[in-house]
Amino acid sequence: MKLRNIAIIAHVDHGKTTLVDRLLQQSGAFRDNQRVAERAMDSNDLERERGITILAKVTSIVWEGTRINIVDTPGHADFGGEVERILNMVDGALVLVDAAEGPLPQTKFVVSKALKKGLKPIVVINKVDRADARPQEVVNEVFDLFAALEATDEQLDFPILYGSAKEGWMAASPEGPKDLGMRLLFDLVLRHVAPPKIEDGPLRMLGTILEANPYLGRVVTGRITSGTIAPNQQVKVLDHEGRLIEQGRVSKVLAFRGLERVGLDQASAGDIVSLAGLPQATVAHTIAAPEVTAPLRAQPIDPPTLSMTFRVNDSPLAGTEGSKVTGRMIRDRLLREAEGNVALRVTESEERDSMEVAGRGELQLGILIETMRREGFELSVSRPKVLLRRAPNGALLEPIEEVVIDLDEEHAGVVVQKLSERKAELVEMKPSGGGRQRLVFYAPTRGLIGYQGELLTDTRGTGIMNRLFHAYAPHKGPIQGRRNGVLISTDAGEAVAYALWNLEDRGPMVIEPGWKVYRGMIVGEHTRDNDLEVNVLKGKKLTNIRTTSKDEAVRLTPPIRMTLERALAYIQDDELVEVTPKSIRLRKRYLDPNERKKAERQRLAEDVA
């Protein structure tokens, strides 16, 4: 059977996964009466909740005698490690762009990687049914983007289709016709995308996606570059420098057929398959016949820009909500994650019972923490720390990100002011139609930690921020952090409504009545810049004098709701976020007040030195 391998590239929420759903339906991959979840490719719970694709997925359809393998890639820069590797498996790319928003930073990030690999793109302008759609302008923006990314003349001569993945049609013009469904897109893929390049020689395949399967163990997915493979075949695994990792037999060869994976008796060069039975093989390893000595070249991965310390949860409430609490369990889980996710770097920390985890951004690290707490882990994590570098001349360099913010015009002033306080530089400001503006900044990663929530507050929920690693640049000096101190519990027990009510003039709370607290736990934000120890367990003194009922009723101001991302952005260097399957608590690193004072004196002495 003839083969085509394509990736779908787009920014978050531009409709990649919905488009794949329609292609599966219209190619006959589903039966008419088969019930399939919406966004069938987003199988992970977190993907469904957040509406984003985190893990790359592969599916395949058959159209007029040709099998088309489709890879649905993540659209968020934090998961760029996935994207870069996926492009090694494909020969063409569908660049999907929202007809109103146009190409955004993530489109730019992945397209630049695809163009460097020599892939010829097909541009699909999606969501032309939107009231604010501007398809012709968006096509011009895509052309300008490709030209800026140094596309070749052949790549700039890209075919264009317009349509709506949600409504299930694509056409050569924004007006339609709509009755052909996805036929034009299928035909264009067969015409425009080259068949896979098949090299002569024995079996060679580069591992691209890694997953752990409860029945098959480790499963490595990739494209076969040369040769054939069958179950029970003897193979060896080489790392990127050609060192032998292991030798063994492949227990199963699996291929994607619709949304299911089925076992094959044999697979040949050009096809994308999954192999089971190799316990050491991982991403960027070459799986090859025993006589092969040279590995396939693997794509280098952009370096991590943020790191966090994952520690054992040592609070007084440790072990009351989670089942996986030991340092060894946390260490093993993080090392397992780093095997499959090449954009993460996990190293032993200097502190006891802790690991240093470096990644591409807050979202990537936040997703990892959220996944672990759902698996029953308890841990405490530090504030994200930016990874700095030294230039050859000894100057300190820090990561700078390109930040694109779309917002209503009246909020532009406050956003420019807030970001300039965070040492960001405004490089472009232009209207984007409908009373909205697009601001482009170069901002240090340090200054963006925790800014997302502030942006939503300042723009009344209308601001959309997209970020992308730009470059390392000279350090921009100190950035003002949180200005307020915190309220710290002096004792352990359950918080009392009367005590919280009495403390309201000291600042907003982050806990509710009945919550379990302990000494050293953060219970609220102080209105001043210093920390204050408070008693949240103190109930009202009972007397035998009757009072009116209105005196008894305590009306509390609703507390600040701490989501995981908000908590990570909120804490300072001397604080931790305690994460359990049921709770997210803020705490001081040192629970004992005397230890806190000692650590603060030591820090001040180091600063003076």
XYZ file of C-alpha atoms in Angstrom:
609
model
C 0.000 0.000 0.000
C 1.221 3.548 -0.777
C 2.159 5.700 2.245
C 2.072 9.361 3.285
C 3.271 10.694 6.683
C 2.112 14.165 7.773
C 2.151 16.274 10.949
C -0.475 18.831 11.899
C 1.117 22.071 13.133
C -0.833 24.861 14.809
C -1.063 27.117 17.814
C -3.046 26.130 20.909
C -6.805 26.080 20.248
C -6.638 26.608 16.473
C -8.461 23.306 15.868
C -5.832 20.595 15.208
C -7.470 17.852 17.200
C -10.962 18.664 15.863
C -9.606 18.503 12.303
C -8.187 15.022 12.957
C -11.603 13.938 14.306
C -13.236 15.012 11.006
C -10.583 13.292 8.867
C -11.116 10.048 10.809
C -14.893 10.274 10.428
C -14.923 11.115 6.718
C -12.322 8.488 5.773
C -14.493 5.749 7.297
C -12.191 5.056 10.275
C -15.317 5.131 12.491
C -18.470 3.153 11.845
C -21.562 5.318 11.371
C -23.029 4.030 14.644
C -19.752 4.132 16.599
C -19.754 6.511 19.544
C -16.522 8.474 19.731
C -15.632 11.175 22.255
C -15.256 14.681 20.896
C -11.545 15.477 20.349
C -10.875 11.729 20.267
C -7.117 12.269 20.012
C -6.938 14.132 23.360
C -7.078 10.978 25.441
C -5.302 12.271 28.543
C -7.593 13.651 31.335
C -5.528 16.825 31.647
C -5.729 17.373 27.878
C -9.518 17.168 27.967
C -9.815 19.485 30.986
C -7.472 22.157 29.656
C -8.405 21.771 25.970
C -4.760 21.447 24.930
C -2.699 18.654 23.410
C 0.247 17.688 25.624
C 1.418 14.404 24.141
C 2.002 13.717 20.460
C -0.401 11.101 19.066
C -0.375 9.115 15.847
C -3.373 7.859 13.896
C -3.823 6.615 10.352
C -6.521 6.647 7.704
C -6.848 5.083 4.270
C -7.920 7.295 1.352
C -8.207 5.859 -2.167
C -5.687 3.095 -1.605
C -3.096 5.235 0.250
C -2.450 4.991 3.996
C -1.978 8.444 5.546
C -0.254 8.441 8.967
C -1.244 11.639 10.811
C 0.648 12.960 13.841
C -1.271 15.402 16.045
C 1.432 17.529 17.709
C 1.295 19.649 20.880
C 0.619 23.324 20.188
C 2.263 24.792 23.284
C 5.919 25.878 23.366
C 6.464 24.127 26.724
C 5.948 20.805 24.923
C 8.246 21.736 22.043
C 10.505 18.777 22.836
C 7.711 16.565 21.512
C 7.258 18.657 18.364
C 10.896 18.658 17.273
C 11.170 14.879 17.380
C 7.873 14.299 15.579
C 9.074 16.211 12.534
C 11.715 13.520 11.999
C 8.906 11.029 11.266
C 6.983 12.958 8.607
C 7.406 14.187 5.017
C 4.817 16.951 4.990
C 2.956 19.295 7.313
C -0.512 20.810 7.494
C -0.087 24.306 8.963
C -3.448 25.078 10.531
C -4.147 28.764 11.237
C -7.177 30.417 12.848
C -8.914 32.711 10.305
C -9.294 35.456 12.936
C -6.176 35.184 15.126
C -3.657 34.499 12.363
C -0.269 32.840 12.980
C 0.749 33.049 16.660
C 4.129 32.327 18.321
C 3.671 28.583 18.578
C 2.874 28.380 14.861
C 6.120 30.275 14.291
C 8.104 27.968 16.591
C 7.046 24.691 14.962
C 6.941 26.040 11.388
C 10.552 27.248 11.710
C 11.571 23.708 12.723
C 9.541 22.202 9.848
C 10.987 24.580 7.227
C 14.553 23.847 8.410
C 13.840 20.148 7.879
C 12.802 20.932 4.289
C 9.125 19.979 4.727
C 6.740 21.518 2.162
C 3.742 22.923 4.043
C 0.051 22.895 3.151
C -1.689 25.919 4.726
C -5.211 25.358 6.072
C -7.129 28.471 7.163
C -9.571 27.111 9.757
C -12.619 28.667 11.482
C -13.649 30.810 8.461
C -17.175 30.652 9.950
C -16.100 32.991 12.789
C -17.786 36.416 12.750
C -14.372 38.143 12.973
C -12.675 35.939 10.338
C -10.242 37.724 7.964
C -8.923 34.847 5.804
C -7.130 36.871 3.083
C -5.184 38.991 5.585
C -4.229 35.842 7.496
C -2.860 34.224 4.306
C -0.640 37.319 3.809
C 0.525 37.059 7.439
C 1.400 33.371 6.914
C 3.384 34.252 3.776
C 5.260 37.012 5.670
C 5.987 34.558 8.506
C 7.387 31.924 6.104
C 9.517 34.583 4.371
C 10.842 35.816 7.744
C 11.763 32.209 8.610
C 13.839 31.996 5.400
C 11.583 29.528 3.569
C 12.774 28.449 0.119
C 10.886 29.561 -3.011
C 9.389 26.071 -3.235
C 8.159 26.262 0.380
C 6.721 29.766 -0.212
C 4.654 28.408 -3.116
C 2.309 26.668 -0.674
C -1.215 25.422 -1.510
C -4.053 26.939 0.575
C -7.415 25.540 1.681
C -10.140 27.349 3.661
C -12.824 25.812 5.819
C -14.191 24.822 9.199
C -13.012 21.656 10.926
C -15.953 21.944 13.308
C -18.454 21.947 10.418
C -16.388 19.345 8.544
C -15.539 21.015 5.193
C -12.550 22.406 3.308
C -12.569 24.320 -0.012
C -10.351 26.382 -2.297
C -12.090 29.623 -1.217
C -13.556 30.859 2.107
C -17.089 30.785 0.615
C -17.043 27.065 -0.141
C -18.490 24.851 -1.641
C -19.196 23.091 1.659
C -20.737 19.875 0.289
C -17.421 18.160 -0.574
C -16.473 17.701 3.086
C -12.742 17.001 3.533
C -12.243 15.474 0.055
C -10.132 18.385 -1.258
C -7.810 18.145 1.739
C -7.345 14.366 1.321
C -6.604 14.788 -2.407
C -4.158 17.630 -1.741
C -2.211 15.539 0.796
C -1.848 12.705 -1.740
C -0.691 15.159 -4.450
C 1.509 17.537 -2.474
C 3.185 15.385 0.217
C 6.073 13.242 -0.986
C 6.067 9.503 -0.264
C 8.461 8.544 2.579
C 12.146 8.360 1.627
C 13.171 4.731 1.866
C 16.869 3.981 2.245
C 18.558 0.742 1.210
C 20.063 -1.576 3.767
C 19.095 -3.491 6.901
C 16.583 -2.365 9.569
C 17.089 1.080 11.103
C 14.518 3.109 13.058
C 14.860 6.202 15.269
C 12.860 6.149 18.531
C 10.619 9.219 18.596
C 7.834 8.713 21.175
C 8.110 6.614 24.339
C 5.280 5.345 26.526
C 4.771 2.816 29.298
C 2.055 0.249 28.592
C 0.704 -1.819 31.531
C 0.614 -4.997 29.381
C 3.530 -4.578 26.969
C 6.007 -2.625 29.100
C 8.030 0.032 27.325
C 6.722 0.871 23.839
C 8.872 2.931 21.426
C 7.280 4.565 18.362
C 9.169 5.786 15.305
C 9.432 5.626 11.531
C 11.325 2.780 9.874
C 14.093 4.356 7.757
C 15.274 1.168 6.044
C 14.639 -2.587 6.067
C 11.732 -4.496 7.602
C 10.791 -5.660 11.078
C 8.712 -8.564 12.390
C 7.871 -9.939 15.862
C 10.707 -12.040 17.422
C 13.305 -10.367 15.203
C 16.748 -9.897 16.792
C 17.741 -6.202 17.047
C 20.189 -3.956 18.842
C 19.772 -0.462 20.296
C 22.398 2.287 19.768
C 22.552 5.713 21.418
C 23.218 8.917 19.406
C 26.993 8.363 19.651
C 26.799 4.764 18.418
C 27.316 3.071 21.814
C 25.481 -0.234 22.292
C 22.624 0.107 24.815
C 21.096 -3.384 24.551
C 20.437 -6.354 22.302
C 17.169 -8.258 22.285
C 14.079 -9.430 20.424
C 11.069 -7.359 19.471
C 8.030 -8.966 21.138
C 5.360 -7.035 19.197
C 5.174 -4.774 16.145
C 2.132 -2.483 16.368
C 0.746 -0.013 13.849
C -1.948 2.664 14.028
C -5.185 1.877 12.253
C -7.727 4.605 12.980
C -7.669 5.158 16.740
C -6.598 1.582 17.480
C -3.209 -0.053 17.497
C -3.074 -3.471 15.897
C -0.339 -6.115 15.765
C 1.452 -6.651 12.434
C 3.258 -9.736 11.068
C 5.733 -7.442 9.331
C 6.311 -3.704 8.800
C 8.518 -2.147 6.151
C 10.467 1.074 5.601
C 8.434 4.292 5.560
C 5.735 3.161 7.994
C 5.314 4.552 11.529
C 5.181 1.659 14.023
C 5.493 0.930 17.756
C 7.838 -1.748 19.072
C 7.529 -3.580 22.392
C 10.047 -5.845 24.138
C 13.087 -3.540 24.450
C 13.402 -2.471 28.116
C 16.315 -0.006 27.601
C 15.371 1.660 24.285
C 14.225 5.251 24.526
C 13.769 8.467 22.554
C 16.661 9.362 20.176
C 17.987 5.768 20.240
C 18.427 3.871 16.954
C 16.801 0.414 16.814
C 18.653 -1.549 14.159
C 19.598 -4.930 12.727
C 22.598 -6.613 14.504
C 25.032 -5.733 11.676
C 24.366 -1.944 11.803
C 27.081 0.127 13.557
C 26.185 3.775 12.737
C 23.184 5.404 14.498
C 20.622 7.660 12.801
C 21.060 11.380 13.466
C 18.717 12.694 16.177
C 17.362 16.267 16.280
C 19.018 18.384 19.034
C 16.560 19.686 21.632
C 16.368 23.316 22.807
C 17.724 23.653 26.376
C 15.456 23.966 29.462
C 14.992 27.511 30.806
C 13.352 26.925 34.237
C 14.083 24.586 37.129
C 12.264 23.578 40.318
C 13.179 21.451 43.317
C 10.831 18.501 43.991
C 11.173 17.440 47.642
C 9.672 14.885 49.969
C 6.633 16.339 51.747
C 7.843 16.751 55.359
C 4.900 18.766 56.718
C 2.983 17.561 59.820
C 0.126 16.485 57.478
C 2.434 14.351 55.289
C 1.029 10.954 54.334
C -2.570 11.760 55.297
C -3.854 12.140 51.702
C -1.399 10.425 49.339
C -0.079 6.887 49.025
C 3.296 7.689 47.388
C 5.316 9.789 49.788
C 8.912 8.510 49.968
C 11.928 10.125 48.343
C 12.703 6.938 46.407
C 9.196 6.829 44.869
C 9.417 10.484 43.792
C 12.932 9.986 42.390
C 11.948 6.874 40.376
C 8.845 8.603 38.982
C 10.813 11.680 37.864
C 13.573 9.603 36.241
C 10.904 7.617 34.387
C 9.336 10.885 33.158
C 12.727 12.193 31.956
C 13.277 9.030 29.884
C 10.273 9.726 27.680
C 10.245 13.518 27.835
C 13.542 14.732 26.405
C 12.697 18.399 27.099
C 12.918 17.629 30.862
C 16.206 17.295 32.730
C 16.151 15.551 36.122
C 19.229 15.672 38.394
C 20.013 14.926 42.043
C 19.738 18.070 44.174
C 22.228 19.155 46.857
C 19.425 18.957 49.452
C 18.514 15.621 51.014
C 15.488 13.761 49.578
C 15.040 16.188 46.690
C 15.466 16.293 42.914
C 16.113 19.223 40.585
C 13.733 19.218 37.564
C 14.473 21.575 34.656
C 12.013 22.167 31.803
C 10.807 24.553 29.112
C 8.314 26.526 31.190
C 5.857 26.798 34.079
C 3.104 24.978 32.186
C 5.243 21.923 31.436
C 6.394 21.627 35.073
C 2.869 22.361 36.349
C 1.436 19.551 34.170
C 4.035 17.126 35.561
C 3.137 18.049 39.170
C -0.611 17.775 38.426
C -0.101 14.341 36.814
C 1.908 13.121 39.831
C -0.663 14.288 42.395
C -3.391 12.441 40.455
C -1.254 9.314 40.660
C -1.271 9.574 44.477
C 2.024 11.392 45.076
C 2.649 13.871 47.869
C 5.521 16.321 47.420
C 6.623 19.865 48.141
C 7.995 22.030 45.343
C 10.027 25.226 45.309
C 9.483 28.441 43.380
C 10.507 28.104 39.687
C 14.063 29.350 39.169
C 15.401 30.650 35.845
C 18.513 28.897 34.504
C 21.232 31.474 33.870
C 24.361 31.079 31.727
C 27.809 32.639 31.546
C 29.012 34.251 28.315
C 32.619 33.565 27.183
C 33.564 37.010 28.615
C 32.086 36.060 32.015
C 28.902 38.175 31.676
C 25.699 36.699 33.126
C 23.056 35.749 30.529
C 19.368 34.988 31.084
C 16.614 33.538 28.842
C 14.457 36.119 27.037
C 11.028 35.235 25.625
C 9.011 36.749 22.810
C 5.613 37.586 24.311
C 2.576 38.318 22.114
C -0.464 39.741 23.922
C -3.854 40.281 22.232
C -6.173 42.544 24.244
C -8.861 45.214 24.108
C -7.320 48.626 23.320
C -8.334 50.274 26.611
C -6.164 47.843 28.622
C -2.958 48.334 26.587
C -1.561 51.084 28.866
C -1.642 49.101 32.098
C -0.146 46.001 30.409
C 2.752 47.987 28.900
C 3.403 49.581 32.317
C 3.301 46.270 34.227
C 5.583 44.495 31.744
C 8.091 47.371 31.655
C 8.285 47.035 35.480
C 9.191 43.396 34.798
C 12.054 44.580 32.529
C 10.223 43.749 29.261
C 10.935 45.712 26.075
C 8.011 46.628 23.764
C 9.016 45.839 20.160
C 5.702 46.112 18.302
C 2.216 47.536 18.852
C -0.448 47.265 16.159
C -4.264 47.144 15.909
C -5.663 43.683 15.190
C -9.236 44.730 14.296
C -12.465 44.890 16.290
C -11.091 47.328 18.895
C -8.264 44.962 19.812
C -4.509 45.435 19.816
C -1.512 43.131 19.535
C 1.550 43.936 21.678
C 4.873 42.151 21.148
C 7.528 42.249 23.897
C 10.937 40.732 24.567
C 10.741 39.874 28.266
C 13.048 37.996 30.656
C 11.580 34.615 31.680
C 12.065 35.662 35.345
C 9.674 38.565 34.899
C 6.928 36.398 33.396
C 6.671 33.947 36.313
C 3.182 34.481 37.692
C 2.210 37.214 35.219
C -0.615 35.262 33.507
C -3.055 35.758 36.426
C -2.192 39.460 36.713
C -2.784 39.918 32.965
C -6.261 38.378 33.210
C -7.112 40.691 36.142
C -5.772 43.821 34.387
C -7.599 43.056 31.112
C -10.839 41.784 32.758
C -10.264 38.346 31.277
C -9.901 39.557 27.679
C -6.079 39.380 27.373
C -4.498 36.382 25.614
C -0.769 35.848 26.143
C 1.503 33.615 24.059
C 5.195 33.120 24.820
C 8.136 31.655 22.977
C 11.828 31.275 23.875
C 13.724 33.967 21.956
C 17.400 33.957 23.018
C 19.826 34.310 25.906
C 20.708 37.976 26.563
C 22.643 39.967 29.223
C 21.026 39.845 32.682
C 18.579 42.745 33.129
C 19.095 43.258 36.871
C 16.719 42.795 39.828
C 12.955 42.531 39.216
C 10.479 43.470 41.945
C 8.802 40.309 43.261
C 5.782 39.965 45.539
C 5.437 43.122 47.603
C 3.347 41.687 50.461
C 4.358 39.488 53.347
C 2.301 36.483 54.465
C 0.258 35.428 57.484
C 1.737 32.292 59.092
C -0.084 29.924 61.438
C 1.414 29.665 64.958
C -0.263 26.344 65.816
C -1.709 23.084 64.479
C -5.420 22.234 64.349
C -8.559 23.233 62.395
C -9.094 26.863 61.347
C -11.969 28.600 63.167
C -14.314 31.033 61.365
C -14.294 33.529 64.280
C -10.468 33.685 64.264
C -10.375 34.206 60.486
C -12.986 36.948 60.775
C -10.912 38.748 63.426
C -7.853 38.605 61.142
C -9.554 40.064 58.061
C -8.067 43.534 58.616
C -4.592 41.938 58.470
C -5.120 40.753 54.877
C -7.000 38.267 52.642
C -6.963 34.576 53.599
C -5.984 31.575 51.454
C -7.759 29.033 53.712
C -11.340 28.398 54.837
C -12.880 27.521 58.222
C -12.440 23.817 59.052
C -9.206 23.459 57.041
C -6.379 21.640 58.787
C -3.417 23.944 59.458
C -0.017 23.489 61.076
C 2.739 25.667 62.503
C 4.631 27.395 59.677
C 1.785 27.014 57.139
C 0.806 30.148 55.165
C -2.849 31.019 55.854
C -3.156 34.436 54.201
C -1.478 37.472 52.665
C -0.361 40.305 54.947
C -1.375 43.852 53.961
C 2.201 44.976 54.756
C 5.554 43.848 53.383
C 6.592 41.763 56.443
C 5.492 38.270 57.526
C 3.184 38.019 60.555
C 2.483 35.002 62.761
C -1.216 34.618 63.608
C -3.493 32.221 65.517
C -6.326 30.898 63.316
C -7.542 28.398 65.947
C -8.792 30.951 68.501
C -12.552 30.559 68.980
C -14.929 33.028 70.617
C -14.929 33.003 74.428
C -18.271 31.572 75.613
C -20.233 33.467 78.282
C -23.638 32.958 79.846
C -24.845 36.299 78.532
C -27.243 35.990 75.575
C -26.620 38.163 72.516
C -28.616 38.926 69.403
C -28.240 36.385 66.602
C -26.596 38.901 64.255
C -23.651 39.091 66.675
C -23.202 35.284 66.423
C -23.167 35.095 62.594
C -19.677 35.553 61.136
C -19.609 36.744 57.529
C -16.229 35.970 55.931
C -14.742 37.479 52.792
C -14.160 34.623 50.288
C -10.492 33.471 50.397
C -7.972 33.722 47.534
C -8.300 30.446 45.575
C -4.839 28.983 45.032
C -4.595 26.860 41.897
C -1.328 24.995 41.362
C -0.021 27.509 38.768
C -1.025 30.481 40.929
C 0.617 28.963 44.021
C 3.900 28.281 42.182
C 3.984 31.873 40.944
C 3.008 33.320 44.343
C 5.625 31.791 46.646
C 9.024 33.335 47.409
C 12.382 31.563 47.645
C 11.915 30.779 51.373
C 8.498 29.167 50.774
C 7.202 25.885 49.289
C 3.988 24.575 47.747
C 2.797 21.367 49.414
C 0.995 19.272 46.773
C -1.150 16.245 47.688
C -3.913 14.394 45.791
C -6.562 16.490 47.626
C -4.898 19.766 48.645
C -2.559 22.554 47.599
C -1.089 24.320 50.642
C 1.485 27.096 50.969
C 4.130 26.844 53.681
C 7.430 28.276 54.834
C 10.484 26.169 53.933
C 11.449 26.171 57.651
C 8.358 25.550 59.768
C 10.058 26.501 63.056
C 10.238 30.326 63.543
C 13.728 30.118 65.112
C 15.071 28.188 62.121
C 13.485 30.768 59.811
C 15.260 33.635 61.598
C 18.563 31.740 61.491
C 18.211 31.086 57.708
C 17.315 34.763 57.088
C 20.397 35.975 59.049
C 22.563 33.580 57.015
C 21.089 34.848 53.731
C 21.685 38.500 54.676
C 25.287 37.686 55.661
C 25.834 36.016 52.245
C 24.315 39.028 50.438
C 26.697 41.396 52.274
C 29.658 39.134 51.458
